[in-house]
Short mmCIF file of C-alpha atoms in Angstrom, two decimals:
data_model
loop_
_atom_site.label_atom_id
_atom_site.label_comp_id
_atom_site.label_asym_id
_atom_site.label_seq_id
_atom_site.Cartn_x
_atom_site.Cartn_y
_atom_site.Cartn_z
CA UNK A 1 0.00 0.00 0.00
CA UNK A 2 1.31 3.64 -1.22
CA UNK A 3 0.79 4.88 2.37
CA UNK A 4 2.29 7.95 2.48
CA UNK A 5 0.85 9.30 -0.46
CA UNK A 6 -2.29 8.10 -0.39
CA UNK A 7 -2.81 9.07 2.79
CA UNK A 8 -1.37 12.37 2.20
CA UNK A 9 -4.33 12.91 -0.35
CA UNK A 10 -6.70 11.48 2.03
CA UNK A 11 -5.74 14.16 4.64
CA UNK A 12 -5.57 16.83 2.48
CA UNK A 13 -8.65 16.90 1.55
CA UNK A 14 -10.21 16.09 4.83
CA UNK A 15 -8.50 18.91 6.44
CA UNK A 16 -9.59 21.52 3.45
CA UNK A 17 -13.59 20.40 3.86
CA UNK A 18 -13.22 20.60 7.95
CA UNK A 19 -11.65 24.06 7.76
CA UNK A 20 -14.81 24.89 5.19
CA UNK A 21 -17.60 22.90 6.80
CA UNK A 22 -18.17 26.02 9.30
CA UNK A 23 -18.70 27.99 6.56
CA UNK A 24 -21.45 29.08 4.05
CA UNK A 25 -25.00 29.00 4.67
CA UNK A 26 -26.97 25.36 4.55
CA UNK A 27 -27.82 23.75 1.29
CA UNK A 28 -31.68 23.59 0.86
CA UNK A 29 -31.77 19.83 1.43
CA UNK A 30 -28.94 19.63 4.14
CA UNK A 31 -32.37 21.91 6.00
CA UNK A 32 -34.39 19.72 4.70
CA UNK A 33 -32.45 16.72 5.98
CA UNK A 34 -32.57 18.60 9.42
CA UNK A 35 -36.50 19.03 9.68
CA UNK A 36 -37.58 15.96 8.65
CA UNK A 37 -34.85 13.93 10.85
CA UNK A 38 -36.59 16.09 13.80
CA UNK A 39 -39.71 14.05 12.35
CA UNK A 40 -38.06 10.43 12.32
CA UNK A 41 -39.99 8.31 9.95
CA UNK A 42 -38.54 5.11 8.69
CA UNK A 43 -39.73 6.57 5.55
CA UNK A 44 -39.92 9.93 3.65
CA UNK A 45 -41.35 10.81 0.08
CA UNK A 46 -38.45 11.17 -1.66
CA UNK A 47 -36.53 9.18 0.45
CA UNK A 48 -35.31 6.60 2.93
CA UNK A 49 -34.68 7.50 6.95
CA UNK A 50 -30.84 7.39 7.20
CA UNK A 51 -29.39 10.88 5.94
CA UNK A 52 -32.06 13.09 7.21
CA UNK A 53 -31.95 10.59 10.58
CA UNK A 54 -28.00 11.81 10.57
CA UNK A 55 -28.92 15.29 9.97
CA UNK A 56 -31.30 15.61 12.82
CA UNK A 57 -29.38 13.77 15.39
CA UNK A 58 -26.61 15.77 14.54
CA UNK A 59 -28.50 19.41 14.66
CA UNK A 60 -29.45 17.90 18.20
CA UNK A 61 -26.46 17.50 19.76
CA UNK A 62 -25.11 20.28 18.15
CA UNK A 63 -27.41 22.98 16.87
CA UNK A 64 -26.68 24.31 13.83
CA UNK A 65 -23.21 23.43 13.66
CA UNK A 66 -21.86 23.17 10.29
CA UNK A 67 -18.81 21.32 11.22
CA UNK A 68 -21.20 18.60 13.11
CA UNK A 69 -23.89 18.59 10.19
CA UNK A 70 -21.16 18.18 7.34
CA UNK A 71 -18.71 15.43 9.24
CA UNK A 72 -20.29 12.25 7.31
CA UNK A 73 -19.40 13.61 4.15
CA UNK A 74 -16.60 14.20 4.78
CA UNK A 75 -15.95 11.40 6.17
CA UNK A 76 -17.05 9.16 2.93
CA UNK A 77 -14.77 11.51 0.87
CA UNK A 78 -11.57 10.89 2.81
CA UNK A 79 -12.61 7.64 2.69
CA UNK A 80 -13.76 7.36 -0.99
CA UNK A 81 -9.96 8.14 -1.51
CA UNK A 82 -8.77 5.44 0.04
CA UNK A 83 -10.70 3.05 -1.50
CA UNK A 84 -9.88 4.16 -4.71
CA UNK A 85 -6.19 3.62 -4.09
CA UNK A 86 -7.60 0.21 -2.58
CA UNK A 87 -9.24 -0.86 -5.97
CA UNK A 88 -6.11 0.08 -7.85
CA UNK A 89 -3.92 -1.77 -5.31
CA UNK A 90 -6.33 -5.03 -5.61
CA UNK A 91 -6.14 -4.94 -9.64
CA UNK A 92 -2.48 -5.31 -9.14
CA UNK A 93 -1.25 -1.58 -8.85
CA UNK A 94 1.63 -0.59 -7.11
CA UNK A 95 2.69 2.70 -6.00
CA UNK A 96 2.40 4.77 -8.67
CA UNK A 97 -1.10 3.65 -9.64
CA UNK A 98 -2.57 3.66 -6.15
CA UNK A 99 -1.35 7.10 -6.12
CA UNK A 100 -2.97 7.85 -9.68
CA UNK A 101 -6.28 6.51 -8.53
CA UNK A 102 -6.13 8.28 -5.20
CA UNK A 103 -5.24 11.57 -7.15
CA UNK A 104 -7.61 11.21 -9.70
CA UNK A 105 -10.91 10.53 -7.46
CA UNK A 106 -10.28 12.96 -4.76
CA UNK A 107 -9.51 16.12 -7.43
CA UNK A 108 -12.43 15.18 -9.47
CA UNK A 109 -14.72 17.74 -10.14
CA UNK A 110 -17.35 16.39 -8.14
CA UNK A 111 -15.67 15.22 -4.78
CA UNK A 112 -14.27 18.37 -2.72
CA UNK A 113 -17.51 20.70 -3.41
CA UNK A 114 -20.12 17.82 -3.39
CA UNK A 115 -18.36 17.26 -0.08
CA UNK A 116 -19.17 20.16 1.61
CA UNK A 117 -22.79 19.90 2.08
CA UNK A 118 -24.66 16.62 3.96
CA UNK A 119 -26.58 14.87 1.17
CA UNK A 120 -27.64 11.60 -0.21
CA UNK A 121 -25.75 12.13 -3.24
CA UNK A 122 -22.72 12.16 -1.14
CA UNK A 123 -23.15 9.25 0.91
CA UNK A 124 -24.62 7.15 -1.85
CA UNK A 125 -21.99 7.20 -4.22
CA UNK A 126 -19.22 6.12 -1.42
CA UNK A 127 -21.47 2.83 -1.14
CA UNK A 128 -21.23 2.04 -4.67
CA UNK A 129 -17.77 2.28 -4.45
CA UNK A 130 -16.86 0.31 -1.69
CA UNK A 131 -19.31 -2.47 -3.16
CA UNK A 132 -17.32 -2.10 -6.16
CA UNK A 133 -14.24 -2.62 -4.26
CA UNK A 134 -15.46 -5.72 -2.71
CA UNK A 135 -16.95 -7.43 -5.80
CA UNK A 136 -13.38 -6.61 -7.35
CA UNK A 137 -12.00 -8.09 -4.69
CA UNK A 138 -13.76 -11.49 -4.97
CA UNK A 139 -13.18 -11.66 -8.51
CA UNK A 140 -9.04 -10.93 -8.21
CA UNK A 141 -9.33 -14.07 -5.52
CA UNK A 142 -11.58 -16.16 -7.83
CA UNK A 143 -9.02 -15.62 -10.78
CA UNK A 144 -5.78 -16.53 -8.31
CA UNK A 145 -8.30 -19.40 -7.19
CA UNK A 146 -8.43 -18.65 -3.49
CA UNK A 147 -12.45 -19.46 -2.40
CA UNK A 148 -13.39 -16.90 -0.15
CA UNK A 149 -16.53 -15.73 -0.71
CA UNK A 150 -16.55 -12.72 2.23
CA UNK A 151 -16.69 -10.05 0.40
CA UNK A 152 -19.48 -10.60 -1.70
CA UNK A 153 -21.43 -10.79 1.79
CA UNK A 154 -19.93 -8.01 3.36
CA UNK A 155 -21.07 -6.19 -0.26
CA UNK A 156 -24.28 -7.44 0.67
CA UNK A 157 -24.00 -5.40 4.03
CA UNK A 158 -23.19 -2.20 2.37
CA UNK A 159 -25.75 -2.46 0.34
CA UNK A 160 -28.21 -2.71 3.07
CA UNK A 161 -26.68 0.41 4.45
CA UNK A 162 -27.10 2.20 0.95
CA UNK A 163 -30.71 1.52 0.71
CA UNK A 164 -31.61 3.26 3.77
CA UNK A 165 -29.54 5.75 2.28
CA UNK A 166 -30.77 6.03 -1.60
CA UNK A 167 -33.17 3.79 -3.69
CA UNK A 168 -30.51 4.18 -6.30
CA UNK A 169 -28.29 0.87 -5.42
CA UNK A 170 -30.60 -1.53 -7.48
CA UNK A 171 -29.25 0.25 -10.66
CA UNK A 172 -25.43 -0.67 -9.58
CA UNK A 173 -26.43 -4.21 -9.26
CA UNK A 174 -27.98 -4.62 -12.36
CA UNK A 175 -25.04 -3.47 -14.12
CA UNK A 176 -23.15 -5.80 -12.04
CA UNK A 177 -25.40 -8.84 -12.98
CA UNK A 178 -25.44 -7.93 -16.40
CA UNK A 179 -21.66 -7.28 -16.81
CA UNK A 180 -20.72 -11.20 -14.96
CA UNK A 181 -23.48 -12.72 -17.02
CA UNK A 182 -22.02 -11.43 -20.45
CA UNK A 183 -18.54 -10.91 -19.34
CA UNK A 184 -17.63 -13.20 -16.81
CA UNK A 185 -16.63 -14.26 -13.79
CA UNK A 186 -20.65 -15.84 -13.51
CA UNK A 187 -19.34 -18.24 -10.69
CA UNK A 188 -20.47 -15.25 -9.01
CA UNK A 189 -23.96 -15.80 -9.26
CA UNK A 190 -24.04 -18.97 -7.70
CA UNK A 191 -22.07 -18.10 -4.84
CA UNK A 192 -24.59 -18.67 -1.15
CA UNK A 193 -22.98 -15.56 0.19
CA UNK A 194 -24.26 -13.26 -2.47
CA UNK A 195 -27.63 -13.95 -1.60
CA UNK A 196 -27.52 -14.20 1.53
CA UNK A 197 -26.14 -10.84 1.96
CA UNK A 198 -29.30 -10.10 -0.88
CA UNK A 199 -31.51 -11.15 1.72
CA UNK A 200 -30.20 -9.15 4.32
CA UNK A 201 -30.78 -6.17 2.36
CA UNK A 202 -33.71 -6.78 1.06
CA UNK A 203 -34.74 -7.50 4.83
CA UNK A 204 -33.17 -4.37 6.26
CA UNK A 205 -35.32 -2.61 3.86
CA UNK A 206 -39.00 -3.73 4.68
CA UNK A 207 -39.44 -1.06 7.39
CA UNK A 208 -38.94 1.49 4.64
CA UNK A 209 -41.03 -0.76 2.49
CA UNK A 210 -44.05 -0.77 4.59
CA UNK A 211 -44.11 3.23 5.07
CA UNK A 212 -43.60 3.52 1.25
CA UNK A 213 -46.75 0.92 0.78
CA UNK A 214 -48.82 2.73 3.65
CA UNK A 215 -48.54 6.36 2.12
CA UNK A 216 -49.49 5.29 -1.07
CA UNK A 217 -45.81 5.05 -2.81
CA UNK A 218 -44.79 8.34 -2.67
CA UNK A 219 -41.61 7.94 -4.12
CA UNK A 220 -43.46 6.40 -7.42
CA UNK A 221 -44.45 10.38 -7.75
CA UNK A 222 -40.99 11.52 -6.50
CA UNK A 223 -39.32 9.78 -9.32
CA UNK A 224 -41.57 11.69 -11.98
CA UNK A 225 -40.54 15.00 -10.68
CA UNK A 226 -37.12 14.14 -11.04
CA UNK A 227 -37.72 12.57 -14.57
CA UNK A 228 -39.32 16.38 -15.38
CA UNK A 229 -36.53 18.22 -13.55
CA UNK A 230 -33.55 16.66 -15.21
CA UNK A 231 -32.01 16.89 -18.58
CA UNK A 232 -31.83 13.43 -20.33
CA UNK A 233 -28.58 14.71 -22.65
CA UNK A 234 -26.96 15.60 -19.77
CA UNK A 235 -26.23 12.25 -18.46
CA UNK A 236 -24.08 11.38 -21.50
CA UNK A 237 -22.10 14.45 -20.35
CA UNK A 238 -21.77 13.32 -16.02
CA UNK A 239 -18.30 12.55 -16.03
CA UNK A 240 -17.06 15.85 -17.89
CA UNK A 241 -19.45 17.66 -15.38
CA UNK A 242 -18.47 15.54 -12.14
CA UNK A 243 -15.68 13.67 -13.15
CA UNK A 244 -13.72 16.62 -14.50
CA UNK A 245 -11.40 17.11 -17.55
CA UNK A 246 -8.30 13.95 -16.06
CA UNK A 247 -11.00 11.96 -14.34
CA UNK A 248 -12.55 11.77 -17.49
CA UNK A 249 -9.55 10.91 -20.05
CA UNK A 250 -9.41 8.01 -17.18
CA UNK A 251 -12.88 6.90 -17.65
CA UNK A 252 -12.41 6.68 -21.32
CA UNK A 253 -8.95 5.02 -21.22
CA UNK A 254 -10.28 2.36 -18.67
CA UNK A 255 -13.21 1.34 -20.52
CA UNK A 256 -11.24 1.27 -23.67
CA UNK A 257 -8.42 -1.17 -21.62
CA UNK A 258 -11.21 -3.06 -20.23
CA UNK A 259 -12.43 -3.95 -23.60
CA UNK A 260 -9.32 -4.99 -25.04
CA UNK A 261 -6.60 -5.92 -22.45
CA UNK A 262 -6.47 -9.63 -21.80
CA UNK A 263 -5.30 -9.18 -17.92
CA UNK A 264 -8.55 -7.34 -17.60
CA UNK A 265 -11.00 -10.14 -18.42
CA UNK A 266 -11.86 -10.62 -15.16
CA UNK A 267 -12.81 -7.55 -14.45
CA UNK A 268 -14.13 -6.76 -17.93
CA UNK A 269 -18.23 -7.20 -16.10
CA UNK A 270 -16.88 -3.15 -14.70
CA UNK A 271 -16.94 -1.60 -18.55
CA UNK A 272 -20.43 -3.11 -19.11
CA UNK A 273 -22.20 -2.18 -15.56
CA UNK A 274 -21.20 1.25 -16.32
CA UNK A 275 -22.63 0.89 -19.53
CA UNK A 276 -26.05 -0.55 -18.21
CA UNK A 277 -26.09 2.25 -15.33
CA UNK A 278 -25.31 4.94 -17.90
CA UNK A 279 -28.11 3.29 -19.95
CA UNK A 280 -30.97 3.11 -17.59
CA UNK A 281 -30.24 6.70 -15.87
CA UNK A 282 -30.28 7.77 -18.98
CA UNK A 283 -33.58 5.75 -20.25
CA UNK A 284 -35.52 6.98 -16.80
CA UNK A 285 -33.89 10.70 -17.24
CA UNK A 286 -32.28 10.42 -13.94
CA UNK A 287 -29.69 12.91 -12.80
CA UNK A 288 -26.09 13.64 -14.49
CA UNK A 289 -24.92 12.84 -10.88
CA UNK A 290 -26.12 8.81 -10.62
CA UNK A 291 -23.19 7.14 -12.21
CA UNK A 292 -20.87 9.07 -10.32
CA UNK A 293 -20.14 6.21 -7.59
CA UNK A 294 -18.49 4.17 -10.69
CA UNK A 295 -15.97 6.63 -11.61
CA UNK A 296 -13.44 6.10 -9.06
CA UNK A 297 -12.60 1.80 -9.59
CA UNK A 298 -12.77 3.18 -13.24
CA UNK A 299 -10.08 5.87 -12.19
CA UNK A 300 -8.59 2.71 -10.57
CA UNK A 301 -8.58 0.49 -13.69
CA UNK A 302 -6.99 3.33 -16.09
CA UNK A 303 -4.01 4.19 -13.30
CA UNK A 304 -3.55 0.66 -12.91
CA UNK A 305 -2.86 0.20 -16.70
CA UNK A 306 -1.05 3.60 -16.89
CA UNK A 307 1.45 1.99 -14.51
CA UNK A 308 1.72 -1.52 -16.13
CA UNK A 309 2.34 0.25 -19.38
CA UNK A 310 5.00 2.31 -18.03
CA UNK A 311 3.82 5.50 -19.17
CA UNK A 312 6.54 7.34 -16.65
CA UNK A 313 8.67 9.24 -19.16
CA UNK A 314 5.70 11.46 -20.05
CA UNK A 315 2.94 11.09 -17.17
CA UNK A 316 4.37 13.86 -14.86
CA UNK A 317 4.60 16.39 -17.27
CA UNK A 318 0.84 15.99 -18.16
CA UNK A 319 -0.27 14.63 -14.12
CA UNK A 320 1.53 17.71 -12.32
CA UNK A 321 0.08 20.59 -14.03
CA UNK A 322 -3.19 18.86 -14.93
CA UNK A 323 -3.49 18.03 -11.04
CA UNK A 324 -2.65 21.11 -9.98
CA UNK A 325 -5.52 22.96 -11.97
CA UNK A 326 -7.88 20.20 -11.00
CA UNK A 327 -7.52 21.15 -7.43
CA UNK A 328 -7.88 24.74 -8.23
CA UNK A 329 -11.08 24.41 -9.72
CA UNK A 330 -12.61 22.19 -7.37
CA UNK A 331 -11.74 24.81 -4.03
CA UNK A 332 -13.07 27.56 -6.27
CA UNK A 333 -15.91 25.93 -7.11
CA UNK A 334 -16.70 24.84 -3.16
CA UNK A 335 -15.91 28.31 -2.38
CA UNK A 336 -18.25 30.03 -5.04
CA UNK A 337 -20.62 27.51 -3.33
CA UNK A 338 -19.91 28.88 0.13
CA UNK A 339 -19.61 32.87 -0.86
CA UNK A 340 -23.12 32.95 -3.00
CA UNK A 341 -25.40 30.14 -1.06
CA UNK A 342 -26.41 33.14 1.94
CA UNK A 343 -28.29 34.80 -1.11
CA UNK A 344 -30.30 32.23 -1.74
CA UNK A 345 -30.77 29.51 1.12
CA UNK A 346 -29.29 31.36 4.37
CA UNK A 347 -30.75 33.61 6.86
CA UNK A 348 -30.81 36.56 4.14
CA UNK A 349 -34.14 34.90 1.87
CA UNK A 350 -36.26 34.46 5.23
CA UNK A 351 -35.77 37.99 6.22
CA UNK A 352 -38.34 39.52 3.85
CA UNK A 353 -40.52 36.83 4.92
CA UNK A 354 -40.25 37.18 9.13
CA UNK A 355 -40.73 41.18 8.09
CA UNK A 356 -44.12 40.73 6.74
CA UNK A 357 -44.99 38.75 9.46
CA UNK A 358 -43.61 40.84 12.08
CA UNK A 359 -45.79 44.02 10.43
CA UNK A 360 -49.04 41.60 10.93
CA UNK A 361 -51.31 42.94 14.08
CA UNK A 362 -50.22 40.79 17.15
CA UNK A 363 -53.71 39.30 16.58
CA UNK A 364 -53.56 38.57 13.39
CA UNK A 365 -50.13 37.18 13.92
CA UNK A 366 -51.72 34.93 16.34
CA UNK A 367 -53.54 32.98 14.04
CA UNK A 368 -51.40 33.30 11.10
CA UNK A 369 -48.98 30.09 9.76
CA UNK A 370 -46.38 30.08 7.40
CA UNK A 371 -46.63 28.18 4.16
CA UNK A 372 -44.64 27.62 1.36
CA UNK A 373 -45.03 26.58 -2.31
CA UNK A 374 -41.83 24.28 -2.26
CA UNK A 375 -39.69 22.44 0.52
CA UNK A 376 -37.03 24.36 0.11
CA UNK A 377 -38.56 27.14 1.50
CA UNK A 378 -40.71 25.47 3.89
CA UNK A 379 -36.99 24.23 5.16
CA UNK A 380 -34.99 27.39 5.59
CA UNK A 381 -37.45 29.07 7.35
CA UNK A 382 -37.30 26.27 9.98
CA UNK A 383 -34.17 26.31 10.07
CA UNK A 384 -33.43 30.16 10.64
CA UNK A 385 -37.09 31.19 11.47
CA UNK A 386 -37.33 30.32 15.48
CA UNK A 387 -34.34 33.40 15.81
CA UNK A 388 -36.27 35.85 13.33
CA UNK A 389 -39.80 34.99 15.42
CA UNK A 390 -40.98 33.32 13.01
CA UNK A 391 -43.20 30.09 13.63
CA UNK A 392 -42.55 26.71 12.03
CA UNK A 393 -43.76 26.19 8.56
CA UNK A 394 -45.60 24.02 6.52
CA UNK A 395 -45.52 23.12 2.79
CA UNK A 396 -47.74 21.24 0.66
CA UNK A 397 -44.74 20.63 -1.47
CA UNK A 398 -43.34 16.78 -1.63
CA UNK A 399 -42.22 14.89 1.77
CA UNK A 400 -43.02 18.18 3.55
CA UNK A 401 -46.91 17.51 3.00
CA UNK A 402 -46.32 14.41 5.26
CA UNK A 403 -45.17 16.40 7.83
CA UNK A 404 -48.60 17.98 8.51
CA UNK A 405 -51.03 21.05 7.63
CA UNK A 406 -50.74 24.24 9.78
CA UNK A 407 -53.19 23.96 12.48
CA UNK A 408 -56.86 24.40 13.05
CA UNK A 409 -56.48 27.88 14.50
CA UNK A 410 -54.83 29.18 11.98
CA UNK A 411 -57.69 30.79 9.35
CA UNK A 412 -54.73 33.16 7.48
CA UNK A 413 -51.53 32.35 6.08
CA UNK A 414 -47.94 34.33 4.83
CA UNK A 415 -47.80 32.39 1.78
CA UNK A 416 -44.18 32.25 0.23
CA UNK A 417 -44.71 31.37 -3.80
CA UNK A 418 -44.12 32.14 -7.21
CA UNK A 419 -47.15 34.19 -9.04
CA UNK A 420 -48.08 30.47 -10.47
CA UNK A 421 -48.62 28.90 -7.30
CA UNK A 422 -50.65 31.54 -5.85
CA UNK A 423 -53.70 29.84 -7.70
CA UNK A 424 -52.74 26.80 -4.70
CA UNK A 425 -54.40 28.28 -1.86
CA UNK A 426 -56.66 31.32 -3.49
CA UNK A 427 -59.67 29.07 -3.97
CA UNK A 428 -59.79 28.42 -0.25
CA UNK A 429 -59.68 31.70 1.31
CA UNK A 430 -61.59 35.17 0.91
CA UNK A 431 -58.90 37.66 0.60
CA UNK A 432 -55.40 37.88 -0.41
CA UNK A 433 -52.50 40.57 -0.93
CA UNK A 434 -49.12 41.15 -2.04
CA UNK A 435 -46.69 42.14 1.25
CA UNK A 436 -43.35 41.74 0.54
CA UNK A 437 -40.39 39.42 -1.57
CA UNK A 438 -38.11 37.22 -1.01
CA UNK A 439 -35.14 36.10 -3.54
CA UNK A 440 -37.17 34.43 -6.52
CA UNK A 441 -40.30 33.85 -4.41
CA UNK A 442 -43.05 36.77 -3.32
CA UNK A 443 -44.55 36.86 -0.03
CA UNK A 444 -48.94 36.90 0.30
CA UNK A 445 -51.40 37.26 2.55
CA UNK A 446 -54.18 35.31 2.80
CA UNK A 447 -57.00 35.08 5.09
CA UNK A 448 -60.94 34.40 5.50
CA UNK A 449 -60.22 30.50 5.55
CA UNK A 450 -63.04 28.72 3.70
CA UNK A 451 -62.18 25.23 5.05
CA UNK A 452 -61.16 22.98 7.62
CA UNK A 453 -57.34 22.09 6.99
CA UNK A 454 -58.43 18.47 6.94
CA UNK A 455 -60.09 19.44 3.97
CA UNK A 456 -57.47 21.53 2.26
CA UNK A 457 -54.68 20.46 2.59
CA UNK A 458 -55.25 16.42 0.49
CA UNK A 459 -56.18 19.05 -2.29
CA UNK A 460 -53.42 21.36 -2.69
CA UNK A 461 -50.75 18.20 -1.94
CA UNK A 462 -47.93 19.07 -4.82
CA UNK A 463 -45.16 17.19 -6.57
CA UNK A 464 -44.54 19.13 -9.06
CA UNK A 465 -40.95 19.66 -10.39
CA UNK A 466 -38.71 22.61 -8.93
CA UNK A 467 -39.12 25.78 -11.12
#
């Protein structure tokens, strides 16, 4: 193992996203995350329980600590960087190519400023990888002819741990499946362990499951949001976007290796799950982000050949300076994240809104709630409303509907909406007027309630995709 190095990277990087984590105002869903883990469900709309679960315990024991709320992240990104040197190191790599890998995955485009914010889309893609690096693993041992069939179990137990995280896993493992049943090594599929660990998954799930099935599947109207919301040519274009400019020449050069080096065939089922993933995300127009948890044992792969083909002579010139630029851009880019994200999801978007209330008649106030056309909102004013006087919201938007309608007393509301979504709530009260703006949103009041909550809100219940 390349410790030094490696671990060099590794500490690096941690040490650059501590220093930051304090820093910047929360990420929409990292509030989200907070709320809804102060509701624990073993289920959420758009989700499972474990991240916002995280966020919540963590805004508990230490309230609204950035440091606290952004420590699992980075966390998995330290850690993602030692697994990559891990995968390289397992496909035979020595120094230079654990080093590559390392390199490559932590100063992707993606990594350092994904890093800085608690999210699914963090966490998940650290899963992928370390089941990658344990189905790797298995299938260097299977080719020397050692039976140990461990780590396809222990893959098994990350994947539990990935579907409380993301429904996304499924995707990786149908790549997988498809790549060993065209490609090889399909001993795989017959092995006990790699069903049992199935099974303990699948079983670790059913809590999830069951609050999915009792709501009404939820996430079945989740997914078509996100279908509406994201760009279908983009995913072609994830690793350029997430992957950056070397992270991608190594995607390219590993698949190509994959395809045509003989000391790969083992490991050739990699090329074609990325394939299949790239394929179905594309196919269900998921995010540019999904694939992303395959790009570092692809990183691995393409160092590892770099190496064995002794590419020395003219690697540093091109790895120094290409390096050194990728790290520049990814700091910038996590600090353009931290210098602009007060303007639009810190304190400084819920002060127009705890105004207008603030100007209501103590009266009025009284019997006034806060509701907002999407979660977003609905989120950041819990999350920085309590010190502005404001009380806590409620939005018909996604998993925040499940959280519950403002209360019986409450026969006015501040809405927070776009002109579009005003039509929500205007059928259901008497009066409304325009009294104040926020960044991107405008501020109403409405009031002469028509109906009982318990009647309104199951009609104004919205999934609609994020302007």
């Amino acid at each position: 193992m390349a410790r030094l190095p490696v671990f060099a990277l590794a500490g690096g990087v941690g040490i650059v996203l501590l220093v930051a984590s304090p820093f910047g105002a929360r990420f929409f869903d990292e509030m989200y995350f907070v709320d809804t883990g102060h509701h624990f469900a073993w289920g959420y709309a758009d989700q499972p329980w474990l991240v916002p679960a995280l966020a919540g315990m963590l805004d508990s024991l230490f309230p609204h600590s950035g440091l606290a709320l952004r420590l699992p992240s980075t966390l998995a990104a330290v850690a993602g960087i030692l697994v990559a040197a891990l995968i390289a190191r397992e496909l035979g790599g020595r120094r230079t190519a654990q080093t590559l890998a390392a390199a490559t995955y932590a100063l992707s485009g993606y990594l350092i400023p994904a890093s800085h914010f608690l999210s699914t889309y963090v966490l998940d893609p650290f899963w992928w990888l370390l089941i990658s690096w344990l189905v790797l693993r298995w299938a260097r041992l299977d080719r020397e002819g050692t039976r140990d069939d461990r780590p396809l179990l222990w893959a098994g137990v990350v994947t539990a741990v990935a579907l409380q995280t993301k429904f996304l896993v499924p995707v990786l493992w149908l790549g997988i499946g498809a790549g060993v049943l065209l490609a090889g090594p399909r001993r795989m599929l017959t092995r006990p362990p790699l069903w049992t660990g199935a099974a303990l998954a699948a079983a670790c799930t059913v809590p999830t499951v069951l609050w999915q099935a009792g709501h009404g599947w939820p996430f079945l109207r989740f997914v078509g949001s996100v279908e509406e919301e994201s760009e279908r040519a983009l995913v072609a274009f994830g690793p350029v976007l997430f992957a950056g400019v070397i992270g991608t020449v190594f995607i390219v050069y590993a698949l190509w290796r994959l395809a045509r080096a003989p000391e790969l065939r083992p490991y050739r089922f990699l090329g074609i799950a990325f394939a299949v993933v790239l394929l179905v995300i594309t196919l269900v127009d998921g995010r540019s982000y999904y694939p992303s948890g395959l790009y570092g044992p692809l990183m691995a792969v393409a160092a590892v050949e770099l190496e064995r083909r002794n590419r020395r002579r003219w690697l540093p010139w091109v790895a120094w300076p290409g390096y050194a630029l990728s790290a520049a851009a990814a700091v910038w880019t996590m600090l353009y994240f931290i210098s602009t994200m007060d303007t639009y999801a810190g304190r400084q978007p819920v002060e127009p809104i705890a105004a207008a209330y603030r100007a209501l008649p103590a009266e009025t106030r009284a019997r006034t709630a806060v509701v907002t056309s999407v979660y977003s909102g609905a989120a950041s004013v819990d999350y920085y409303g309590a010190e502005l006087g404001l009380p806590p919201a409620q939005s018909p938007h996604r998993g925040y509907w499940y959280l519950g309608a403002p209360p019986e007393t409450a026969d006015s509301i501040l809405y927070v909406t776009t002109p579009r979504d005003l039509r929500m709530f205007e059928p259901y009260f008497a009066r409304y007027r325009f009294v104040g703006a926020s960044p991107a949103l405008s501020v109403w009041f409405l009031e002469g309630r028509k109906q009982p909550w318990s009647s309104i809100w199951p009609q104004v219940r919205s999934d609609r995709p994020i302007d």
